[in-house]
CSV table of C-alpha atoms in Angstrom, one decimal:
chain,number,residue,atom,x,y,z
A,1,UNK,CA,0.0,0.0,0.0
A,2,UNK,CA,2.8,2.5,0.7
A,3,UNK,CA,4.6,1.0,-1.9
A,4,UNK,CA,2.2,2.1,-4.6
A,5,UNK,CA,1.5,5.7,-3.0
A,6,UNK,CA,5.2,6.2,-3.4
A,7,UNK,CA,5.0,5.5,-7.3
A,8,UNK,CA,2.1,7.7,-7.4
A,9,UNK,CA,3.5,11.1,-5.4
A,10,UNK,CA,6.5,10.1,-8.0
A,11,UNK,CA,4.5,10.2,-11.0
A,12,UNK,CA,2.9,13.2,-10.5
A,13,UNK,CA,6.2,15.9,-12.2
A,14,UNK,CA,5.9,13.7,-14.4
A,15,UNK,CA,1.9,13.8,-15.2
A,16,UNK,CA,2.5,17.6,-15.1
A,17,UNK,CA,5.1,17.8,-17.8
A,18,UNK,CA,3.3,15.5,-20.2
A,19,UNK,CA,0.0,17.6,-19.6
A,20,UNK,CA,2.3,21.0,-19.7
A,21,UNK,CA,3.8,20.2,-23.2
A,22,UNK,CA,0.2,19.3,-24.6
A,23,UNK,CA,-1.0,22.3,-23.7
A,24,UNK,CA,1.8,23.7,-25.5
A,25,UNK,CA,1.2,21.3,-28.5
A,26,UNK,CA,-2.3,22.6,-28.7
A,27,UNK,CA,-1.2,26.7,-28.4
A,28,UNK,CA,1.2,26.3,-30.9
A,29,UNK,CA,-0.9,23.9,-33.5
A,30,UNK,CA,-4.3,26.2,-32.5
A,31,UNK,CA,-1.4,29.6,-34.0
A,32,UNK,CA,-0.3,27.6,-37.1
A,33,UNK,CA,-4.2,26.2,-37.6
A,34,UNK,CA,-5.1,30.6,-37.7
A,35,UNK,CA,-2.6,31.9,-39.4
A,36,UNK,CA,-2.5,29.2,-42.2
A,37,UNK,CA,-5.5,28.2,-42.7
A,38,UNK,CA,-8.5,30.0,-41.0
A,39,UNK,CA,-7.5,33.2,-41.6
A,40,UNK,CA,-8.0,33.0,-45.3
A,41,UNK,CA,-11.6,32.5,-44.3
A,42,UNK,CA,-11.9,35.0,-42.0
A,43,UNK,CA,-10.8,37.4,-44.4
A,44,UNK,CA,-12.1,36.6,-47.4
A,45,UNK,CA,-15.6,36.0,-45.9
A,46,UNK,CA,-16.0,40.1,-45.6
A,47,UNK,CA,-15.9,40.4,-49.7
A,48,UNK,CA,-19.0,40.5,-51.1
A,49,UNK,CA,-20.2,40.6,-54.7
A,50,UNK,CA,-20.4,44.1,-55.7
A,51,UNK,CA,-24.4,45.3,-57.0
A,52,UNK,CA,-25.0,46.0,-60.5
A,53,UNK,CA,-27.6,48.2,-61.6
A,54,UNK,CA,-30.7,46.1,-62.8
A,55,UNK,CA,-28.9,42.7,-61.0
A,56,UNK,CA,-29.2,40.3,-58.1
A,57,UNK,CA,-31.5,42.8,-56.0
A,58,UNK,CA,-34.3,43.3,-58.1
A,59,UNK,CA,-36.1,40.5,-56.9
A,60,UNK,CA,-36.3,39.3,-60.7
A,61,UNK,CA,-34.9,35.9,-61.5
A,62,UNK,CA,-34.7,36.0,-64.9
A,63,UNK,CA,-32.2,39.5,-64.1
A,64,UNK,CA,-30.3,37.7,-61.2
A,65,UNK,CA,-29.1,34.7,-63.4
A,66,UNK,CA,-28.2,37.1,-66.3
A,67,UNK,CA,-25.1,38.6,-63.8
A,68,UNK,CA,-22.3,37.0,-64.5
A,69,UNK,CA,-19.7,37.4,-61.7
A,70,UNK,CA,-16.1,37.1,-62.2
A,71,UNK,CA,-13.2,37.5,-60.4
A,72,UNK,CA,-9.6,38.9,-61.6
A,73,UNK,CA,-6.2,38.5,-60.3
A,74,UNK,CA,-2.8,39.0,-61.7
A,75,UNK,CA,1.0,38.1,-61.5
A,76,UNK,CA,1.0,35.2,-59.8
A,77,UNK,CA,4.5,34.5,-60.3
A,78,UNK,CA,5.1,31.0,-59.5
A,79,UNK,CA,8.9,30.2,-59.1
A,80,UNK,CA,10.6,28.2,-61.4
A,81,UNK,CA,14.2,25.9,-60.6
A,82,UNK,CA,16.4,28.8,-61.1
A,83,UNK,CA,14.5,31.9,-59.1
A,84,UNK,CA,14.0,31.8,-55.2
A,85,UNK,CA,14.9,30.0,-52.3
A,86,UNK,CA,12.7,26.6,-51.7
A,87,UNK,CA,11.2,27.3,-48.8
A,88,UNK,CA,10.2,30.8,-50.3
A,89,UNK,CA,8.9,28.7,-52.9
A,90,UNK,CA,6.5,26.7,-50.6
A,91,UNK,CA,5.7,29.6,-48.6
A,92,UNK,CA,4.2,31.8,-51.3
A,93,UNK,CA,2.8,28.7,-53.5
A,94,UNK,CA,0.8,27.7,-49.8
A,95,UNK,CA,-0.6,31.2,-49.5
A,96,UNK,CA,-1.5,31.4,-53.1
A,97,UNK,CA,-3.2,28.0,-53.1
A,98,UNK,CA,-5.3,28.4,-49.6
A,99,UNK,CA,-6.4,31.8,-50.9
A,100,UNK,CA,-7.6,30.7,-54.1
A,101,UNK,CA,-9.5,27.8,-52.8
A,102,UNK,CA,-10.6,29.6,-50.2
A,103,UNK,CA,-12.2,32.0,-53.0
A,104,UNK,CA,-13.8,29.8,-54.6
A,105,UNK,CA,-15.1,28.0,-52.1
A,106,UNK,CA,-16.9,30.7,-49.8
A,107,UNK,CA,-17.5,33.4,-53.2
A,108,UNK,CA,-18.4,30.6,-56.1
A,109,UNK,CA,-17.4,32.9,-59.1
A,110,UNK,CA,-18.7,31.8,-62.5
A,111,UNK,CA,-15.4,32.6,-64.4
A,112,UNK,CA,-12.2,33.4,-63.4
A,113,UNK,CA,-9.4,35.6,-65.1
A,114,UNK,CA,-5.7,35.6,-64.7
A,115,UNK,CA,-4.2,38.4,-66.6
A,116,UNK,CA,-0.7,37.0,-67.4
A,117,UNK,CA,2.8,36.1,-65.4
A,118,UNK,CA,1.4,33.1,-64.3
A,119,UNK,CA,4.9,31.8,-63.9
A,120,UNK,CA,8.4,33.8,-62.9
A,121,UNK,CA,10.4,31.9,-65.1
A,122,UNK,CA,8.2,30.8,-68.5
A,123,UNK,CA,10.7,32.9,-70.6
A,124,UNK,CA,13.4,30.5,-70.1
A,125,UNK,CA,12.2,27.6,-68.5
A,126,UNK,CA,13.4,23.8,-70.0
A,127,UNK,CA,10.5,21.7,-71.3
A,128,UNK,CA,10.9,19.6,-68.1
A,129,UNK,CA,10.8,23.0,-65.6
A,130,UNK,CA,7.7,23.8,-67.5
A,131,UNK,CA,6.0,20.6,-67.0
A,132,UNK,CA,6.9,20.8,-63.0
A,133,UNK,CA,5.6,24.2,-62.7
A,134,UNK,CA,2.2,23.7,-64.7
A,135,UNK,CA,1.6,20.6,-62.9
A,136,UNK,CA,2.0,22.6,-59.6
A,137,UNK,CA,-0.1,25.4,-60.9
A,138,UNK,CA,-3.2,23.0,-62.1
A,139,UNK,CA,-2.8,21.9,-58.2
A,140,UNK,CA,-2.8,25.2,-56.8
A,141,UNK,CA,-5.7,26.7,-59.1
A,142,UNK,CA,-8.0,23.7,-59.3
A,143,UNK,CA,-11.3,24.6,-59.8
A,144,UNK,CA,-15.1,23.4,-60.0
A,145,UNK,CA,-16.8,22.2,-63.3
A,146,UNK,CA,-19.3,25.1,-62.7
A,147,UNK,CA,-16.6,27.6,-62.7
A,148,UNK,CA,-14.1,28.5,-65.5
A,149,UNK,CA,-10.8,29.6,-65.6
A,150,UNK,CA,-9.0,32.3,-68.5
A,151,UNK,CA,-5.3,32.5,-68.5
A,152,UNK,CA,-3.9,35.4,-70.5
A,153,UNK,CA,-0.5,35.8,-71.7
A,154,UNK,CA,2.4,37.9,-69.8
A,155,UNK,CA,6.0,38.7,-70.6
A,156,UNK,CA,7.2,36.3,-68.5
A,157,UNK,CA,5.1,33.2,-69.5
A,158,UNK,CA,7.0,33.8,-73.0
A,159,UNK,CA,9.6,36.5,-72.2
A,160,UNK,CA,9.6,40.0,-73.6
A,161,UNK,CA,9.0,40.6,-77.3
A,162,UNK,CA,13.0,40.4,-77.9
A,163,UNK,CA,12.5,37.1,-75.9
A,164,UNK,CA,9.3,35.5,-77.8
A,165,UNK,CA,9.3,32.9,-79.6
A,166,UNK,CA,7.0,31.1,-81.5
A,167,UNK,CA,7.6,28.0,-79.3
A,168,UNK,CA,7.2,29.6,-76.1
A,169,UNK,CA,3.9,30.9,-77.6
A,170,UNK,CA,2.6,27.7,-78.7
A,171,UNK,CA,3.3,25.8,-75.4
A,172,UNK,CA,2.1,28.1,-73.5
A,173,UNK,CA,-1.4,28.3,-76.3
A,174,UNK,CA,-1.2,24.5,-76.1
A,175,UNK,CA,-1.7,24.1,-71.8
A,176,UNK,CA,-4.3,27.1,-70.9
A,177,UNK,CA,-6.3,26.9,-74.8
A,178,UNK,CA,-4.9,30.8,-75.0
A,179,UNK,CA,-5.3,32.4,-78.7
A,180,UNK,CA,-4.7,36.2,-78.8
A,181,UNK,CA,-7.7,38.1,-81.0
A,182,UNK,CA,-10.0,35.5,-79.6
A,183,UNK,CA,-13.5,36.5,-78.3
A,184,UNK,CA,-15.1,34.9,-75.0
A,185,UNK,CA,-18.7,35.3,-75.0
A,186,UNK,CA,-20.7,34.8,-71.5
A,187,UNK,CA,-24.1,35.7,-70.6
A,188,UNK,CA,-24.0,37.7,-73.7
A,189,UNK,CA,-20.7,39.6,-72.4
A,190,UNK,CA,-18.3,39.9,-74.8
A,191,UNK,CA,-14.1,39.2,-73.9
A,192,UNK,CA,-11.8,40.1,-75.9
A,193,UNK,CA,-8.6,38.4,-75.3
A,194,UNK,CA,-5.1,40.4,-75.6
A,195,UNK,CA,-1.6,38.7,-76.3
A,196,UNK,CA,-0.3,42.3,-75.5
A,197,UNK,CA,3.4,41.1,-75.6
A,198,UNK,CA,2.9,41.1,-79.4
A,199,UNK,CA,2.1,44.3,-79.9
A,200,UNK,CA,5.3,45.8,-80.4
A,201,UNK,CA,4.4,46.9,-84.1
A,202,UNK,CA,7.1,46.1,-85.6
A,203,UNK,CA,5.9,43.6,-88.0
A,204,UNK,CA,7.2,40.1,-86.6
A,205,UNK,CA,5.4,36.9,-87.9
A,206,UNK,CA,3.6,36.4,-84.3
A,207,UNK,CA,2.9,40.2,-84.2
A,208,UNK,CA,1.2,40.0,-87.2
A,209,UNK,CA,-0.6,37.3,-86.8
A,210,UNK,CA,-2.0,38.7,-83.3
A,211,UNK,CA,-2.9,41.9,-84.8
A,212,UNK,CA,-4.6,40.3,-88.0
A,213,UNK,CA,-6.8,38.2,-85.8
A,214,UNK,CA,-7.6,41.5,-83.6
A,215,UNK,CA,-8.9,43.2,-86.8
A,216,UNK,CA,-11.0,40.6,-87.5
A,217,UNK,CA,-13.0,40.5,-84.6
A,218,UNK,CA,-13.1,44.3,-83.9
A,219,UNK,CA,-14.8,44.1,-87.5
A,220,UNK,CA,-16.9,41.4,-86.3
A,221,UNK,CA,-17.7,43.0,-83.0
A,222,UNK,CA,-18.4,46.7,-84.8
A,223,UNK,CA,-20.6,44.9,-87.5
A,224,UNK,CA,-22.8,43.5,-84.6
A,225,UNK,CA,-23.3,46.3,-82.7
A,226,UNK,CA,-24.9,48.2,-85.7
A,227,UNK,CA,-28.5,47.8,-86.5
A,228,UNK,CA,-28.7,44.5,-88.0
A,229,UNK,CA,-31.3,45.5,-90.3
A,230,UNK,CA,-29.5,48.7,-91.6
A,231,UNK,CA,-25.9,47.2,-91.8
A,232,UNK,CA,-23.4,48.3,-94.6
A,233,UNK,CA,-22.4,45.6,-97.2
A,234,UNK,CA,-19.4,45.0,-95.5
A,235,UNK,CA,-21.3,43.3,-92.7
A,236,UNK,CA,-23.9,41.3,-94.5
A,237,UNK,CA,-21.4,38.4,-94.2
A,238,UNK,CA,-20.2,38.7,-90.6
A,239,UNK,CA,-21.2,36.2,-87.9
A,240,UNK,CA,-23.6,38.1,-85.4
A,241,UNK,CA,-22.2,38.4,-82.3
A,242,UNK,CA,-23.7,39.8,-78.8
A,243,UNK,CA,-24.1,43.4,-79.4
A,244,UNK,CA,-22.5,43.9,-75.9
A,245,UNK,CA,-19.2,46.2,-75.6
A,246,UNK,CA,-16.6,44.2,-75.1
A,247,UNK,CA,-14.0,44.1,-72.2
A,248,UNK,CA,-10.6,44.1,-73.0
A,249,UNK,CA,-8.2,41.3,-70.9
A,250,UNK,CA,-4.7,41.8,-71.5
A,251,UNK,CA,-1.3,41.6,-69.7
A,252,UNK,CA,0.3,45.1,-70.2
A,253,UNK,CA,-1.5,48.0,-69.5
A,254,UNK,CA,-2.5,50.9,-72.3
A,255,UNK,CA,0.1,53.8,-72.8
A,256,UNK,CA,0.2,55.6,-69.5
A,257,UNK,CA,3.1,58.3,-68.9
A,258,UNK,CA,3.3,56.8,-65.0
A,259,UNK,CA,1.7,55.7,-61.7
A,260,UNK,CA,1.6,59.5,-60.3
A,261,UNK,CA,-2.6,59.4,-60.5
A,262,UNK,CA,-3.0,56.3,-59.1
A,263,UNK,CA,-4.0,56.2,-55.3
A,264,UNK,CA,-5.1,53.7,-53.1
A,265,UNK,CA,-3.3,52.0,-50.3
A,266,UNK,CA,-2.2,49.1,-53.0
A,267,UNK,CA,-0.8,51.9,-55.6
A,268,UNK,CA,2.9,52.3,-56.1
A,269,UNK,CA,4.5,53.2,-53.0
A,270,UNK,CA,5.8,56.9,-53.1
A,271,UNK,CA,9.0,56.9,-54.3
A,272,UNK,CA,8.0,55.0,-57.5
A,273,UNK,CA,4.9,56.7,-58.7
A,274,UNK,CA,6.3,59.7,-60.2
A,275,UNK,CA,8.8,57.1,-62.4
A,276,UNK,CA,8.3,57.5,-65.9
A,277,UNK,CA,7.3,54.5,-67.3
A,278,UNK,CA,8.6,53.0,-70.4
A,279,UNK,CA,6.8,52.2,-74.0
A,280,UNK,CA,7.1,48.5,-74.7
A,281,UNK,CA,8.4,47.7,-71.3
A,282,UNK,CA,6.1,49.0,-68.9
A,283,UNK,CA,3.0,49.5,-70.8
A,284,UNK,CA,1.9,49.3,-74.2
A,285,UNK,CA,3.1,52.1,-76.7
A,286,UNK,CA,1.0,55.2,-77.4
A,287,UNK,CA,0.4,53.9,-81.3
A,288,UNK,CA,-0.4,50.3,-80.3
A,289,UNK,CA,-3.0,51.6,-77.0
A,290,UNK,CA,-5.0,53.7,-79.9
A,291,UNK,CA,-5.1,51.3,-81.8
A,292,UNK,CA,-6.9,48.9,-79.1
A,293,UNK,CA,-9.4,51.9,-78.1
A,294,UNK,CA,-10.2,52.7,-81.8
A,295,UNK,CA,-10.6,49.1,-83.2
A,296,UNK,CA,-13.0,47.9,-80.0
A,297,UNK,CA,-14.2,50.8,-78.1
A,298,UNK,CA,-14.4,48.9,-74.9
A,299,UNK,CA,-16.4,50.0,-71.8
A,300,UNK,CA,-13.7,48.7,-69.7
A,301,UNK,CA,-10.1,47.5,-69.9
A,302,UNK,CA,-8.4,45.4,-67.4
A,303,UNK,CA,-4.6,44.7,-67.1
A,304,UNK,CA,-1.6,43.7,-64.6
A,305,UNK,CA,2.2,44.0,-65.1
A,306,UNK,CA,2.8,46.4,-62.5
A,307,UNK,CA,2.2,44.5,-59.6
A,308,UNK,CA,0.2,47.8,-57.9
A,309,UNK,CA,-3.2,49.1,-58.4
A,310,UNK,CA,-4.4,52.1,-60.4
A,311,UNK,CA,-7.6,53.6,-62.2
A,312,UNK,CA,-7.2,55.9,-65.1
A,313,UNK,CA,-9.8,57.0,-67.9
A,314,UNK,CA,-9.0,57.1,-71.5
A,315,UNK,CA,-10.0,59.3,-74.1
A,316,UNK,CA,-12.2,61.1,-70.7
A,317,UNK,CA,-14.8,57.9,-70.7
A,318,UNK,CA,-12.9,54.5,-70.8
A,319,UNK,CA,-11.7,53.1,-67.8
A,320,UNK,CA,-8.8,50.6,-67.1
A,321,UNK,CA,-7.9,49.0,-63.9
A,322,UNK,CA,-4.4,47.7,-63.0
A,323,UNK,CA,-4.9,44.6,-61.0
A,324,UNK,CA,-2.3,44.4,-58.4
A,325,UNK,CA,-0.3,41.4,-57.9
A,326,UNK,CA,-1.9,38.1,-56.7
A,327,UNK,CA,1.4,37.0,-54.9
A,328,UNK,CA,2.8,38.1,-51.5
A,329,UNK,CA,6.5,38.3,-53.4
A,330,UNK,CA,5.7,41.2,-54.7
A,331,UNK,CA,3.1,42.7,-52.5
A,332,UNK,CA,2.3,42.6,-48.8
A,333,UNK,CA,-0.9,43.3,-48.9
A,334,UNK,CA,-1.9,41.1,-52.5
A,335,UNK,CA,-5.8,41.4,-53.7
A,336,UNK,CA,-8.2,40.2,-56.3
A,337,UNK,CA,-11.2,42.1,-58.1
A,338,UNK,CA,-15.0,41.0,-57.9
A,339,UNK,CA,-16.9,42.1,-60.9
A,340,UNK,CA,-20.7,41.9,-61.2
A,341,UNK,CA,-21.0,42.1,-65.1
A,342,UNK,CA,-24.4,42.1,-67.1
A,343,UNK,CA,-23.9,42.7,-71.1
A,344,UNK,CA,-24.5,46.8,-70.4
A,345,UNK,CA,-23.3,47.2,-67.5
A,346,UNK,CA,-20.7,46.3,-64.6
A,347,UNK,CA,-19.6,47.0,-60.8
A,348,UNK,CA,-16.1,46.4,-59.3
A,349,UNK,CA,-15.3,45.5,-56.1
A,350,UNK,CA,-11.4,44.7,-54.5
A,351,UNK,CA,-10.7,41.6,-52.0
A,352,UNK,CA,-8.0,41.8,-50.1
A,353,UNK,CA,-6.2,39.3,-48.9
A,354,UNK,CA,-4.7,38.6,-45.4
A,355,UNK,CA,-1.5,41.3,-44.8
A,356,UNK,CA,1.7,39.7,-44.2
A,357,UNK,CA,2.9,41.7,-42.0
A,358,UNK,CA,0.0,41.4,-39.8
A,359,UNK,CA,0.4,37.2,-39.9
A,360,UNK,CA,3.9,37.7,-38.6
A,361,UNK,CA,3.0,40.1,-35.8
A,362,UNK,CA,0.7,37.0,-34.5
A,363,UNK,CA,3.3,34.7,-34.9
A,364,UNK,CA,5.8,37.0,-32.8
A,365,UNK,CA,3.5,37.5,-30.5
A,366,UNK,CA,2.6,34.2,-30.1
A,367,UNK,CA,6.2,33.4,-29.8
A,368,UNK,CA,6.6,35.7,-27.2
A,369,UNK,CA,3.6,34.2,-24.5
A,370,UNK,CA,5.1,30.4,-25.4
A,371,UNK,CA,8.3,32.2,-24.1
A,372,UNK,CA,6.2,33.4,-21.3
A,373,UNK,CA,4.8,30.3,-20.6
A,374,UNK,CA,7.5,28.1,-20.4
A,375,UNK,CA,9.5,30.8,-18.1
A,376,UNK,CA,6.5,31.1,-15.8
A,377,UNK,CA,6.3,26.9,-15.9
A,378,UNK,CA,9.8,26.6,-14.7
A,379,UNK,CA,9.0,29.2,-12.8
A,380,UNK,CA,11.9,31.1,-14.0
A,381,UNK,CA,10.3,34.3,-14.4
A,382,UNK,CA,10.8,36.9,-11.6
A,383,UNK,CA,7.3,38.3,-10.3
A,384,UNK,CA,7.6,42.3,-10.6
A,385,UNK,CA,6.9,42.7,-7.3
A,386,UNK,CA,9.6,40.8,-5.7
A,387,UNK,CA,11.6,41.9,-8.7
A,388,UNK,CA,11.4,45.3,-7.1
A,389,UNK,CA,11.5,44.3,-4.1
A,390,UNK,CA,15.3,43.2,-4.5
A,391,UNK,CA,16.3,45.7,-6.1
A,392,UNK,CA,15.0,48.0,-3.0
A,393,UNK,CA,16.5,45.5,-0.3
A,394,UNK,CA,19.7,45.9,-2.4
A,395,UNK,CA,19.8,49.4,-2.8
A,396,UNK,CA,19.4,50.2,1.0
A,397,UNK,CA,22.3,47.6,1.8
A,398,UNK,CA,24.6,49.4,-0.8
């Protein structure tokens, strides 16, 4: 009987430590559980779907389902084998992948667009780099049957135009079913798909090609939003399309001299806005941007390539919107767009995603209480008062 109260007042420390570090199992697991998973949700379940005049809140059906919503993101950036540290690798693939899903799951968009740099390193990636990093994008952006996904073209899925080539082009046409000049009709919204890398207008075979294809649609487009009955001959031949105004999707953004309009706490931080931008490099040349607006006419043009957000009108009625980039490489506080879109009309609404720096402040402070914790469990840590305490007692001896 002694005997086995002895093992028992021995196997209480014992008892207490195991208890102690499962406690501390469960704070540090219930930490990574918030800040890499749930938090997604608890920040992405704020965005709502923006209204559209004549849409969802009418009360009539027959309206409700005729709003297509979409959302947009840009410059994802995956890293290839020669960028990037592994572990920076996993870290912004992970972020990328649980906010996506995350998007889908609680906002269930019809379509979804990705305007270009899907990958860091497509310009010079081996045919064996290229199938690693498409098989970990199709992982990352899975999706539903009942929504749809649009990649467009950037410079570096193909390189610059110095850089393109027609293989790079055709691989890259071959895995997301991309074709510059080609027309996406939903709902009776027209999209109008841009390979803006090609249009450098200087008469290369792929430019060419690009730019014959986007005259043949903007003809097809123009015939069909003319009064069918009343159209010129040059129209009595064209396949009747929606008479929508198209949206133009496209990598680069249209001639702008810089960011210095833009505002917005995802715009170009201070000491870049007032850089000039460059024709070609940063955005589209002045001759090649007129010659989008004047061969479509769009009611709205979205773009990426500059990783930060800005809203500018052209020709005084024409808006574009920079979507800022999707990845927390380039960005620490990354977002997508929400677009309520009917065939006349369309409202806009930004996401943002969880800020970066505000998931490491919870992990330091976390850190910090485990450090707590385990100080006070030892009992290592000093109570103020008889902290003070000694220093008084040893004050008065000195």
């Amino acid at each position: 009987m002694l005997t086995s109260r002895l093992i028992t007042v021995k196997n209480l420390p014992s008892r207490k430590r195991i208890c102690f570090l499962l406690k501390l199992v469960c704070f540090v697991s219930s930490v990574l559980i918030f800040c890499e998973f749930l938090i997604y949700y608890v920040v992405i379940f704020q965005c709502r779907w923006p209204e559209v005049k004549g849409g969802a809140h009418t009360g009539n059906t027959e309206t409700s389902a005729s709003v297509l919503k979409a959302i947009i993101l840009a410059d994802t950036h995956l890293l290839g084998e020669i960028n990037g540290h592994w572990l920076d690798k996993l870290r912004r693939e992970w972020q990328m992948e649980r906010s996506f899903q995350t998007a889908l799951w609680l906002l269930q968009p019809d379509i979804v667009f990705i305007l270009g740099d899907v990958f860091d390193e497509g310009k010079w990636s081996s045919p064996q780099a290229w199938a690693d990093d498409v098989r970990r994008f199709r992982k990352m952006f899975k999706y539903p049957s009942s929504t749809e996904l649009v990649v467009i073209i950037g410079n570096h899925d193909i390189g610059f135009h110095y850089e393109m080539t027609a293989y790079k082009v055709n691989r890259f046409e071959k895995i997301f079913n991309f074709t510059s000049g080609k027309l996406i009709t939903r709902k009776g919204i027209n999209f109008v798909i841009v390979n803006s890398v090609a249009m450098e207008g200087d008469g290369c075979a792929i430019c060419r090609t690009s730019e014959a294809k986007l005259v043949a649609l903007s003809h097809k487009l123009n015939c069909s939003q003319q009064n069918w009955n009343h159209s010129t001959k040059r129209c009595s031949d064209v396949e009747k399309l929606p008479a929508s105004e198209p949206i133009l999707l496209q990598h680069y953004p249209l001639y702008r001299k810089s960011d210095a309009e833009c505002s917005g706490e995802d715009s170009a931080p201070p000491g870049k806005k007032n850089i000039p931008f460059k024709e070609k490099y940063d955005v589209l040349s002045q001759e090649a941007s007129q010659k989008l607006l004047w061969w479509f006419r769009p009611r709205l043009i979205l773009s990426g390539h500059t990783h930060s957000a800005c809203e500018v009108l052209h020709a005084g009625k024409i808006p574009e919107i920079s979507v800022p980039s999707f990845s927390w490489r380039n960005r620490n506080n990354p977002s997508f767009i929400m677009g309520s879109i009917t065939p006349t009309d369309f409202s806009l609404q930004k996401c943002f995603l969880p800020y970066e720096s505000r998931v490491f402040t919870i992990y330091c402070a976390a850190g910090a209480l485990l450090v707590i914790l385990i100080l006070a469990h030892f009992q290592l840590l000093t109570p103020p008062f008889y902290f003070a305490q000694h220093l008084i007692s040893k004050h008065k001896a000195v």
